[in-house]
Amino acid sequence: MFRHFGRKKLFAMLLALLLLSLCMSTMLLRSASAASTLAQAGAQSGRTIGVAVEANLLGNNPYTTIAQTQFDGVTPGNEMKWQTTEPSQGTFNFGPADTIVSFAQSHSMKIRGHTLVWHSQLAGWVNNITTSSALLSAMNNHITTEVTHFKGSIWYWDVVNEAFNEDGTRRSDVFQNVIGNSYIEDAFQTAHAADPNAKLCYNDFNLEDMNSAKSQAVFAMVSDFKNRGVPIDCVGFQSHFIVGQVPADFQATLQKFANLGLDVQITELDDRMPTPASSANLNQQAVDYATVAKDCLAVSRCNDITIWGVGEPDSWVPGTFSGQGQALLYDQNYQPKSAYTSFLNALAGTTVTPTPTPTNTPTPTSTPTSGSSCSVHYVISNQWNTGFTTTVNITNTGSTAINGWTLVFNFPNGQTLQQSPWNGSFTQSGSTVTITNLSYNATLPPGGSLSSPPGFNANWSGTNSPPSAFTLNGSACTVI
Ligand code: G3I
């Protein structure tokens, strides 16, 4: 009888323990998914989440707001390339790159230096050098001067970029043709001598599938470097993907290179598709971004994922691949796409099935609201059988002034703006309404509301629900 009572007690205790551990794991899952930025989500597992930026796009705009709030890493898109930094021999220009370095440092972002030796965006004079000694001297001087200029600021350098062909042979460029195979290790030695604390990467595209001839050739080179003590710390996998084509063995490839004693980084991630984008492709893209995040998280030496741009307007893809685009996490209006949400969730270690996204419809609702620094009160002050009048009250709930703002929301029921809205510059594209400040109501002081809030008349039929989400300069606002 006593033994029977004891067993019951034991069973009850075990049940209680099970329930407790279930509760705790749910709480942990909740806290893991509570990250409100990509940087916060990546930081939960010690990963840096970076973005490529261009100096001439930085300013008071959604692009910059997103770069500085969502990411904790920066790669200059073009400004550290030879064409810009040494346009004529011995004349150096670090101005554009310095702009990005200052931007990154003022927001505590790590900096990937990109790139010291590359056949493209190379200053023309380099291609005219015909002797090995002269080119080696020019290359080493370029590397030493640039690495020294940025000494102490750069986390990882892409020392040599894209030196291989798809078939695994060396690319025929001036460095290969005039100096020969040894130029790559010379470049690493020189960079290391100039800044022994900077980590040094070889960076390339189409390395992600270990079965490709190029991936195997790069693997052979870097394992030889490791064996011979050439100072290499990392391999950068550019990861310019086509939607639905993230290689199934990407995680295994990252691990294979990491096993050499190297860090592995995803350095230029994007995922392009034909435009206008279909909802099926946007959904697949959300899966792809989550897959890449999981692949990196599964490899302890994968410590960085850098996205190659903020949103569609600044992406290199539409200008290079005609009829393709939508490769990034933010759309043409700098609104987060479903890929943003699924990438964020995957970084935070939660598995969420992406919500289908209608074609070309931005999804402001997908931005997490915690941590937002604005609130919006959408007031319908008058409504009649076909029309209504609205005032959109905007409050800056943050602690710094907002100078210049763009508010974006979606009409949920097919509402359409009428002519002559007030206190803002308005556009409507599909269901998306974008309102930008006028000169007299550009500033929102900390804790303050617009004294001249934007307003409009619009048409409706059937239902006239208010928008459920708003973003101000790319960040989600609390809806009140
Ligand atoms: O700045 C000029 C502007 O004044 C001019 O009006 C305009 C007209 O074409 O061109 C502007 O320069 C462009 C530059 O980007 C700045 O936006 C160049 O044409 C354009 O060719 C250049 O493209 C860059 C590309 O490298 C060159 O190959 C992209 O921005 C940059 O994102 C891209 O990045 C590379 C990585 O470095 C290496 N891996 C591949 C990746 C994509 O190509």
Coordinates of C-alpha atoms and ligand atoms in Angstrom, one line a residue:
M1 CA 0.0 0.0 0.0
F2 CA 2.8 2.4 1.1
R3 CA 4.8 1.4 -2.0
H4 CA 1.8 2.0 -4.2
F5 CA 1.3 5.5 -2.6
G6 CA 5.0 6.2 -3.1
R7 CA 4.8 5.4 -6.8
K8 CA 1.8 7.7 -7.3
K9 CA 3.7 10.5 -5.6
L10 CA 6.7 9.8 -7.7
F11 CA 4.6 9.9 -10.8
A12 CA 3.0 13.2 -9.8
M13 CA 6.4 14.7 -9.1
L14 CA 7.7 13.5 -12.5
L15 CA 4.6 14.9 -14.2
A16 CA 5.1 18.3 -12.4
L17 CA 8.8 18.3 -13.5
L18 CA 7.8 17.6 -17.1
L19 CA 5.3 20.4 -17.1
L20 CA 7.8 22.8 -15.5
S21 CA 10.4 21.9 -18.1
L22 CA 7.8 22.4 -20.9
C23 CA 6.9 25.8 -19.5
M24 CA 10.6 26.8 -19.2
S25 CA 11.4 25.7 -22.8
T26 CA 8.3 27.7 -24.0
M27 CA 9.6 30.7 -22.1
L28 CA 13.1 30.2 -23.6
L29 CA 11.6 30.0 -27.1
R30 CA 9.6 33.1 -26.4
S31 CA 12.6 35.0 -25.2
A32 CA 14.7 33.7 -28.2
S33 CA 12.1 35.0 -30.6
A34 CA 11.8 38.3 -28.8
A35 CA 14.6 39.9 -30.8
S36 CA 13.4 43.0 -32.6
T37 CA 16.3 43.4 -34.9
L38 CA 18.4 41.1 -37.0
A39 CA 21.5 42.2 -35.0
Q40 CA 19.8 41.2 -31.7
A41 CA 18.7 37.9 -33.2
G42 CA 22.2 37.1 -34.5
A43 CA 23.8 38.2 -31.2
Q44 CA 21.8 35.5 -29.4
S45 CA 24.2 33.0 -30.9
G46 CA 27.2 35.3 -31.2
R47 CA 26.8 36.0 -35.0
T48 CA 27.2 39.4 -36.6
I49 CA 24.6 40.3 -39.1
G50 CA 26.0 42.8 -41.6
V51 CA 24.9 44.8 -44.6
A52 CA 26.7 46.2 -47.6
V53 CA 26.2 50.0 -47.7
E54 CA 27.3 52.7 -50.1
A55 CA 28.6 56.0 -48.8
N56 CA 26.5 58.1 -51.2
L57 CA 23.3 56.5 -50.1
L58 CA 23.8 57.3 -46.4
G59 CA 21.7 60.2 -45.1
N60 CA 18.4 61.0 -43.5
N61 CA 16.4 58.2 -45.2
P62 CA 14.9 54.8 -44.5
Y63 CA 17.9 53.1 -46.1
T64 CA 20.2 54.5 -43.4
T65 CA 17.7 54.0 -40.6
I66 CA 17.4 50.3 -41.4
A67 CA 21.1 49.8 -41.9
Q68 CA 21.9 51.3 -38.5
T69 CA 19.1 49.7 -36.5
Q70 CA 18.8 46.2 -38.0
F71 CA 22.5 45.3 -38.5
D72 CA 25.7 45.2 -36.5
G73 CA 28.1 44.8 -39.3
V74 CA 29.0 46.9 -42.4
T75 CA 30.8 46.1 -45.6
P76 CA 31.5 49.0 -48.0
G77 CA 29.8 48.0 -51.2
N78 CA 32.4 49.8 -53.5
E79 CA 34.4 52.3 -51.5
M80 CA 37.4 50.2 -50.5
K81 CA 38.0 48.9 -54.0
W82 CA 41.2 49.7 -55.9
Q83 CA 39.4 51.9 -58.5
T84 CA 38.3 54.2 -55.7
T85 CA 41.2 54.0 -53.2
E86 CA 44.2 54.3 -55.7
P87 CA 42.8 55.6 -58.9
S88 CA 46.2 56.6 -60.1
Q89 CA 49.5 55.1 -58.9
G90 CA 50.5 56.4 -55.6
T91 CA 47.5 58.6 -55.2
F92 CA 45.2 57.3 -52.5
N93 CA 41.6 58.4 -51.8
F94 CA 40.1 57.0 -48.6
G95 CA 37.4 59.6 -48.3
P96 CA 34.3 57.5 -49.3
A97 CA 35.5 54.6 -47.3
D98 CA 36.2 56.8 -44.3
T99 CA 32.6 57.9 -44.4
I100 CA 31.4 54.3 -44.1
V101 CA 33.9 53.6 -41.3
S102 CA 32.7 56.6 -39.3
F103 CA 29.1 55.5 -39.9
A104 CA 29.8 52.0 -38.7
Q105 CA 31.8 53.1 -35.7
S106 CA 29.2 55.6 -34.6
H107 CA 26.7 52.8 -34.5
S108 CA 29.1 50.2 -33.0
M109 CA 29.1 48.0 -36.1
K110 CA 31.9 45.7 -37.1
I111 CA 33.5 46.4 -40.5
R112 CA 34.4 44.0 -43.2
G113 CA 37.0 45.5 -45.5
H114 CA 36.2 44.7 -49.1
T115 CA 38.4 44.2 -51.1
L116 CA 42.1 44.6 -51.6
V117 CA 42.9 42.6 -54.8
W118 CA 40.2 42.0 -57.4
H119 CA 40.2 42.0 -61.2
S120 CA 37.0 44.1 -61.3
Q121 CA 36.6 47.7 -60.2
L122 CA 40.4 47.8 -60.5
A123 CA 42.1 51.1 -61.4
G124 CA 43.0 51.1 -65.1
W125 CA 46.7 51.8 -64.6
V126 CA 47.2 48.4 -62.9
N127 CA 46.2 46.6 -66.1
N128 CA 49.0 48.3 -67.9
I129 CA 51.8 46.9 -65.8
T130 CA 53.7 44.2 -67.6
T131 CA 56.5 43.0 -65.3
S132 CA 56.1 40.7 -62.3
S133 CA 58.3 42.8 -60.0
A134 CA 56.5 46.1 -60.9
L135 CA 53.1 44.6 -60.3
L136 CA 54.1 42.9 -57.1
S137 CA 55.5 46.1 -55.9
A138 CA 52.3 48.0 -56.9
M139 CA 50.1 45.4 -55.3
N140 CA 52.0 45.2 -52.1
N141 CA 52.1 49.0 -51.8
H142 CA 48.4 49.2 -52.4
I143 CA 47.7 46.6 -49.7
T144 CA 50.1 48.0 -47.2
T145 CA 48.8 51.6 -47.6
E146 CA 45.1 50.7 -47.5
V147 CA 45.4 48.2 -44.6
T148 CA 47.6 50.6 -42.6
H149 CA 45.1 53.5 -43.2
F150 CA 42.3 51.4 -41.7
K151 CA 44.5 49.6 -39.1
G152 CA 42.5 48.8 -36.0
S153 CA 39.1 49.4 -37.6
I154 CA 38.7 46.4 -39.8
W155 CA 37.4 43.1 -38.4
Y156 CA 38.0 40.9 -41.5
W157 CA 39.6 41.9 -44.8
D158 CA 38.6 40.3 -48.1
V159 CA 42.2 40.2 -49.2
V160 CA 41.7 38.5 -52.6
N161 CA 38.3 38.4 -54.3
E162 CA 37.0 36.0 -57.0
A163 CA 40.4 34.6 -58.2
F164 CA 38.9 31.4 -59.6
N165 CA 36.9 30.4 -62.7
E166 CA 33.9 28.1 -62.5
D167 CA 36.0 25.1 -63.7
G168 CA 38.5 25.5 -60.8
T169 CA 41.3 27.1 -62.8
R170 CA 42.7 30.5 -61.9
R171 CA 41.0 33.5 -63.4
S172 CA 43.0 35.1 -66.2
D173 CA 43.5 38.6 -64.8
V174 CA 46.5 40.9 -64.7
F175 CA 47.7 39.5 -61.3
Q176 CA 47.5 35.9 -62.5
N177 CA 49.0 36.6 -65.9
V178 CA 51.8 38.8 -64.8
I179 CA 52.8 37.5 -61.3
G180 CA 51.4 34.0 -61.5
N181 CA 49.9 31.7 -58.9
S182 CA 51.9 33.1 -56.0
Y183 CA 50.2 36.5 -56.0
I184 CA 47.4 35.3 -53.7
E185 CA 49.7 34.2 -50.9
D186 CA 51.8 37.3 -51.4
A187 CA 48.7 39.4 -50.9
F188 CA 47.9 37.6 -47.6
Q189 CA 51.4 37.9 -46.3
T190 CA 51.5 41.6 -47.0
A191 CA 48.1 42.3 -45.5
H192 CA 49.1 40.4 -42.4
A193 CA 52.3 42.4 -42.0
A194 CA 50.4 45.6 -42.3
D195 CA 47.8 44.7 -39.6
P196 CA 48.5 41.5 -37.7
N197 CA 45.3 41.8 -35.8
A198 CA 42.9 42.0 -38.8
K199 CA 41.5 38.6 -39.9
L200 CA 42.1 37.8 -43.5
C201 CA 39.6 36.1 -45.9
Y202 CA 39.6 34.7 -49.4
N203 CA 36.2 35.7 -50.8
D204 CA 34.3 34.2 -53.8
F205 CA 30.9 33.2 -55.2
N206 CA 29.8 29.7 -56.2
L207 CA 31.8 28.0 -53.4
E208 CA 28.6 27.1 -51.5
D209 CA 28.2 23.7 -53.2
M210 CA 31.2 21.6 -52.2
N211 CA 30.8 19.5 -55.4
S212 CA 31.6 22.3 -57.7
A213 CA 35.0 22.4 -59.3
K214 CA 35.5 25.9 -58.1
S215 CA 34.7 25.1 -54.4
Q216 CA 37.1 22.2 -54.6
A217 CA 39.9 24.3 -56.1
V218 CA 39.5 27.0 -53.4
F219 CA 39.4 24.3 -50.7
A220 CA 42.7 22.9 -52.1
M221 CA 44.3 26.3 -52.1
V222 CA 43.2 27.3 -48.6
S223 CA 44.2 23.9 -47.1
D224 CA 47.6 24.3 -48.7
F225 CA 47.8 27.8 -47.2
K226 CA 46.9 26.4 -43.7
N227 CA 49.5 23.6 -44.1
R228 CA 52.2 26.1 -45.1
G229 CA 51.4 28.8 -42.6
V230 CA 50.2 31.4 -45.0
P231 CA 48.2 33.8 -42.8
I232 CA 44.6 33.1 -43.8
D233 CA 41.8 33.2 -41.2
C234 CA 38.6 32.8 -43.2
V235 CA 36.8 32.0 -46.4
G236 CA 33.9 34.3 -47.5
F237 CA 31.0 32.6 -49.3
Q238 CA 29.4 35.4 -51.2
S239 CA 26.1 33.5 -51.5
H240 CA 24.5 35.4 -54.4
F241 CA 21.7 32.9 -54.7
I242 CA 18.8 32.3 -57.2
V243 CA 15.5 31.7 -55.4
G244 CA 15.0 28.1 -54.6
Q245 CA 18.6 27.2 -55.3
V246 CA 20.4 27.4 -52.0
P247 CA 22.6 24.3 -52.3
A248 CA 21.5 21.4 -50.1
D249 CA 25.0 20.9 -48.9
F250 CA 25.7 24.5 -47.9
Q251 CA 26.0 23.7 -44.2
A252 CA 28.2 20.7 -45.0
T253 CA 30.4 22.9 -47.2
L254 CA 30.8 25.6 -44.4
Q255 CA 31.7 22.8 -42.0
K256 CA 34.2 21.3 -44.5
F257 CA 36.1 24.6 -44.7
A258 CA 35.7 25.3 -41.0
N259 CA 37.4 22.0 -40.3
L260 CA 40.6 23.4 -41.8
G261 CA 40.7 25.7 -38.8
L262 CA 39.2 28.7 -40.6
D263 CA 36.3 31.0 -39.9
V264 CA 33.6 30.9 -42.5
Q265 CA 31.4 33.9 -43.3
I266 CA 28.4 34.5 -45.6
T267 CA 29.6 37.7 -47.1
E268 CA 27.2 39.0 -49.8
L269 CA 23.9 37.2 -49.3
D270 CA 21.1 37.9 -51.7
D271 CA 18.4 35.7 -53.4
R272 CA 17.2 36.9 -56.7
M273 CA 14.1 36.1 -58.7
P274 CA 12.3 37.3 -61.9
T275 CA 10.4 40.5 -61.4
P276 CA 7.6 41.4 -60.8
A277 CA 8.0 38.8 -58.1
S278 CA 5.4 36.1 -57.7
S279 CA 4.0 35.2 -54.3
A280 CA 5.3 31.7 -54.7
N281 CA 8.9 33.0 -55.2
L282 CA 8.6 35.5 -52.3
N283 CA 7.5 32.5 -50.1
Q284 CA 10.4 30.4 -51.4
Q285 CA 12.7 33.3 -50.7
A286 CA 11.6 33.4 -47.1
V287 CA 12.4 29.7 -46.9
D288 CA 15.8 30.3 -48.5
Y289 CA 16.8 33.1 -46.1
A290 CA 15.8 30.9 -43.2
T291 CA 17.8 28.0 -44.6
V292 CA 20.9 30.1 -44.9
A293 CA 20.5 31.3 -41.3
K294 CA 20.2 27.8 -40.1
D295 CA 23.1 26.5 -42.1
C296 CA 25.3 29.2 -40.6
L297 CA 24.0 28.7 -37.1
A298 CA 24.8 25.0 -37.3
V299 CA 28.5 25.7 -37.9
S300 CA 30.2 27.1 -34.9
R301 CA 32.9 28.9 -37.0
C302 CA 30.3 30.7 -39.2
N303 CA 30.3 34.0 -37.4
D304 CA 28.9 36.5 -39.9
I305 CA 26.0 36.8 -42.3
T306 CA 26.2 39.9 -44.4
I307 CA 23.3 40.9 -46.7
W308 CA 24.4 42.5 -50.0
G309 CA 22.3 45.7 -49.6
V310 CA 19.3 46.9 -47.7
G311 CA 16.4 46.9 -50.2
E312 CA 15.5 46.7 -53.8
P313 CA 16.5 50.3 -54.8
D314 CA 20.1 49.8 -53.7
S315 CA 20.5 46.2 -54.9
W316 CA 23.1 45.5 -57.6
V317 CA 20.8 42.7 -59.1
P318 CA 18.3 44.7 -61.2
G319 CA 21.1 46.6 -62.9
T320 CA 23.1 43.4 -63.7
F321 CA 20.4 40.8 -64.4
S322 CA 17.8 42.2 -66.6
G323 CA 14.3 41.3 -65.4
Q324 CA 15.5 40.0 -62.0
G325 CA 15.5 41.6 -58.6
Q326 CA 13.7 41.5 -55.2
A327 CA 16.8 39.7 -53.8
L328 CA 17.0 41.4 -50.4
L329 CA 15.0 41.5 -47.2
Y330 CA 13.4 44.9 -47.9
D331 CA 11.3 45.8 -50.9
Q332 CA 11.2 48.7 -53.3
N333 CA 9.7 50.9 -50.5
Y334 CA 12.1 49.7 -47.9
Q335 CA 9.3 47.7 -46.3
P336 CA 10.3 44.3 -44.7
K337 CA 9.4 41.3 -46.8
S338 CA 8.4 37.9 -45.5
A339 CA 12.0 36.9 -46.0
Y340 CA 12.9 39.4 -43.3
T341 CA 10.6 37.7 -40.8
S342 CA 11.7 34.2 -41.5
F343 CA 15.4 35.2 -41.5
L344 CA 14.9 37.0 -38.1
N345 CA 13.1 34.0 -36.7
A346 CA 15.6 31.5 -38.0
L347 CA 18.5 33.6 -36.5
A348 CA 16.6 33.6 -33.2
G349 CA 16.3 29.8 -33.4
T350 CA 12.6 29.6 -33.9
T351 CA 10.9 27.7 -36.7
V352 CA 8.1 29.6 -38.2
T353 CA 6.4 28.7 -41.5
P354 CA 6.5 31.8 -43.6
T355 CA 3.1 33.5 -44.1
P356 CA 2.3 33.6 -47.9
T357 CA 2.9 37.1 -49.2
P358 CA 0.7 38.5 -52.0
T359 CA 2.7 39.5 -55.1
N360 CA 4.3 42.8 -54.8
T361 CA 2.5 43.7 -51.6
P362 CA 4.8 45.0 -48.9
T363 CA 4.2 43.6 -45.5
P364 CA 4.8 46.2 -42.8
T365 CA 2.9 43.9 -40.4
S366 CA 5.9 41.6 -40.4
T367 CA 8.2 44.1 -38.6
P368 CA 8.4 43.3 -34.9
T369 CA 6.8 46.2 -32.9
S370 CA 8.9 45.9 -29.7
G371 CA 11.6 48.4 -29.6
S372 CA 9.9 50.8 -32.0
S373 CA 10.3 54.5 -31.4
C374 CA 7.1 55.8 -32.9
S375 CA 3.4 55.4 -32.4
V376 CA 0.6 56.2 -34.8
H377 CA -3.0 57.1 -34.1
Y378 CA -5.1 56.8 -37.2
V379 CA -8.3 58.8 -36.6
I380 CA -11.3 58.5 -39.0
S381 CA -13.0 61.8 -38.1
N382 CA -15.8 61.6 -40.6
Q383 CA -17.3 58.8 -42.8
W384 CA -20.1 58.9 -45.4
N385 CA -21.4 56.3 -47.8
T386 CA -18.4 56.4 -50.2
G387 CA -15.8 58.4 -48.5
F388 CA -14.1 59.2 -45.2
T389 CA -11.7 61.7 -43.7
T390 CA -8.6 60.6 -41.7
T391 CA -5.9 62.3 -39.7
V392 CA -2.7 60.3 -39.0
N393 CA -1.2 61.4 -35.7
I394 CA 2.5 60.4 -35.4
T395 CA 4.4 60.5 -32.2
N396 CA 8.2 60.1 -31.7
T397 CA 8.4 57.8 -28.7
G398 CA 12.2 57.6 -28.9
S399 CA 14.8 59.8 -27.2
T400 CA 16.3 61.4 -30.3
A401 CA 14.7 63.9 -32.7
I402 CA 13.5 62.6 -36.1
N403 CA 14.4 65.0 -38.9
G404 CA 12.5 64.0 -42.0
W405 CA 10.1 61.1 -42.0
T406 CA 8.4 58.7 -44.3
L407 CA 5.3 56.9 -43.1
V408 CA 4.1 53.7 -44.9
F409 CA 0.9 51.7 -44.4
N410 CA -1.4 49.4 -46.4
F411 CA -5.1 50.1 -46.8
P412 CA -6.7 46.8 -45.9
N413 CA -10.0 47.0 -47.9
G414 CA -9.1 48.5 -51.2
Q415 CA -9.5 52.1 -50.0
T416 CA -8.2 54.8 -52.4
L417 CA -6.9 58.2 -51.7
Q418 CA -8.7 61.2 -53.1
Q419 CA -7.1 64.3 -54.5
S420 CA -5.5 67.0 -52.2
P421 CA -4.4 65.4 -49.0
W422 CA -2.7 67.7 -46.6
N423 CA 0.4 68.1 -44.4
G424 CA 2.4 65.6 -46.4
S425 CA 3.5 64.4 -49.8
F426 CA 1.3 61.3 -50.6
T427 CA 1.6 58.4 -53.1
Q428 CA -0.5 55.3 -53.4
S429 CA 0.8 52.2 -55.2
G430 CA -1.7 49.3 -55.0
S431 CA -2.8 49.2 -51.4
T432 CA 0.4 50.9 -50.1
V433 CA 0.3 54.5 -49.1
T434 CA 3.5 56.4 -48.5
I435 CA 3.5 59.8 -46.9
T436 CA 6.6 62.0 -46.7
N437 CA 7.0 65.2 -44.6
L438 CA 6.8 68.6 -46.0
S439 CA 9.4 71.2 -45.1
Y440 CA 7.4 72.7 -42.2
N441 CA 6.6 69.4 -40.5
A442 CA 9.8 67.5 -41.0
T443 CA 10.9 67.4 -37.3
L444 CA 9.5 65.2 -34.6
P445 CA 11.1 66.0 -31.3
P446 CA 11.8 63.2 -28.8
G447 CA 8.5 62.4 -27.1
G448 CA 6.7 64.9 -29.4
S449 CA 3.9 64.6 -31.9
L450 CA 3.4 66.3 -35.2
S451 CA 1.6 69.6 -34.7
S452 CA 0.6 69.5 -38.4
P453 CA -0.2 65.8 -38.9
P454 CA -0.9 64.5 -42.4
G455 CA -4.6 63.9 -43.3
F456 CA -6.6 62.9 -46.3
N457 CA -10.0 62.1 -47.8
A458 CA -10.3 58.6 -49.3
N459 CA -12.9 56.4 -51.0
W460 CA -14.1 53.1 -49.5
S461 CA -16.8 50.5 -50.1
G462 CA -17.9 47.4 -48.2
T463 CA -15.6 47.7 -45.2
N464 CA -13.4 50.6 -44.0
S465 CA -11.0 49.1 -41.5
P466 CA -8.0 51.1 -40.4
P467 CA -4.5 49.9 -41.4
S468 CA -3.1 47.4 -38.9
A469 CA 0.5 48.4 -39.2
F470 CA 2.6 51.5 -39.9
T471 CA 6.4 52.0 -40.4
L472 CA 8.2 55.3 -39.9
N473 CA 11.5 55.5 -41.7
G474 CA 11.5 51.8 -42.1
S475 CA 10.8 50.9 -38.4
A476 CA 7.5 49.6 -37.2
C477 CA 5.4 51.9 -35.0
T478 CA 3.1 51.0 -32.1
V479 CA -0.5 51.4 -33.3
I480 CA -2.7 53.2 -30.7
Ligands
G3I1 O1 28.7 55.7 -59.1 C1 28.3 55.5 -60.5 C2 27.3 56.6 -60.9 O2 27.9 57.9 -60.8 C3 26.8 56.3 -62.3 O3 25.8 57.2 -62.7 C4 26.2 54.9 -62.4 C5 25.8 54.6 -63.8 O4 26.1 53.3 -64.2 O5 27.2 54.0 -62.0 C6 27.6 54.2 -60.7 O6 28.6 53.2 -60.3 C7 28.1 51.9 -60.1 C8 28.6 51.4 -58.8 O7 28.3 50.1 -58.6 C9 28.0 52.3 -57.6 O8 26.7 52.0 -57.5 C10 28.7 51.0 -61.2 O9 28.1 51.4 -62.5 C11 28.4 49.6 -60.9 O10 29.0 48.7 -61.9 C12 28.8 49.2 -59.5 O11 28.4 47.9 -59.3 C13 29.0 47.3 -58.2 C14 29.5 45.9 -58.6 O12 30.1 45.2 -57.5 C15 30.6 46.0 -59.7 O13 30.9 44.7 -60.1 C16 27.9 47.1 -57.1 O14 27.5 48.3 -56.6 C17 28.5 46.2 -56.0 O15 27.5 45.9 -55.1 C18 29.1 44.9 -56.6 O16 29.6 44.1 -55.6 C19 30.2 42.9 -56.0 C20 31.2 42.6 -54.9 O17 32.1 43.7 -54.7 C21 32.0 41.3 -55.2 N1 31.1 40.2 -55.5 C22 30.0 40.5 -56.4 C23 29.2 41.8 -56.1 C24 28.1 42.0 -57.1 O18 28.7 42.3 -58.3

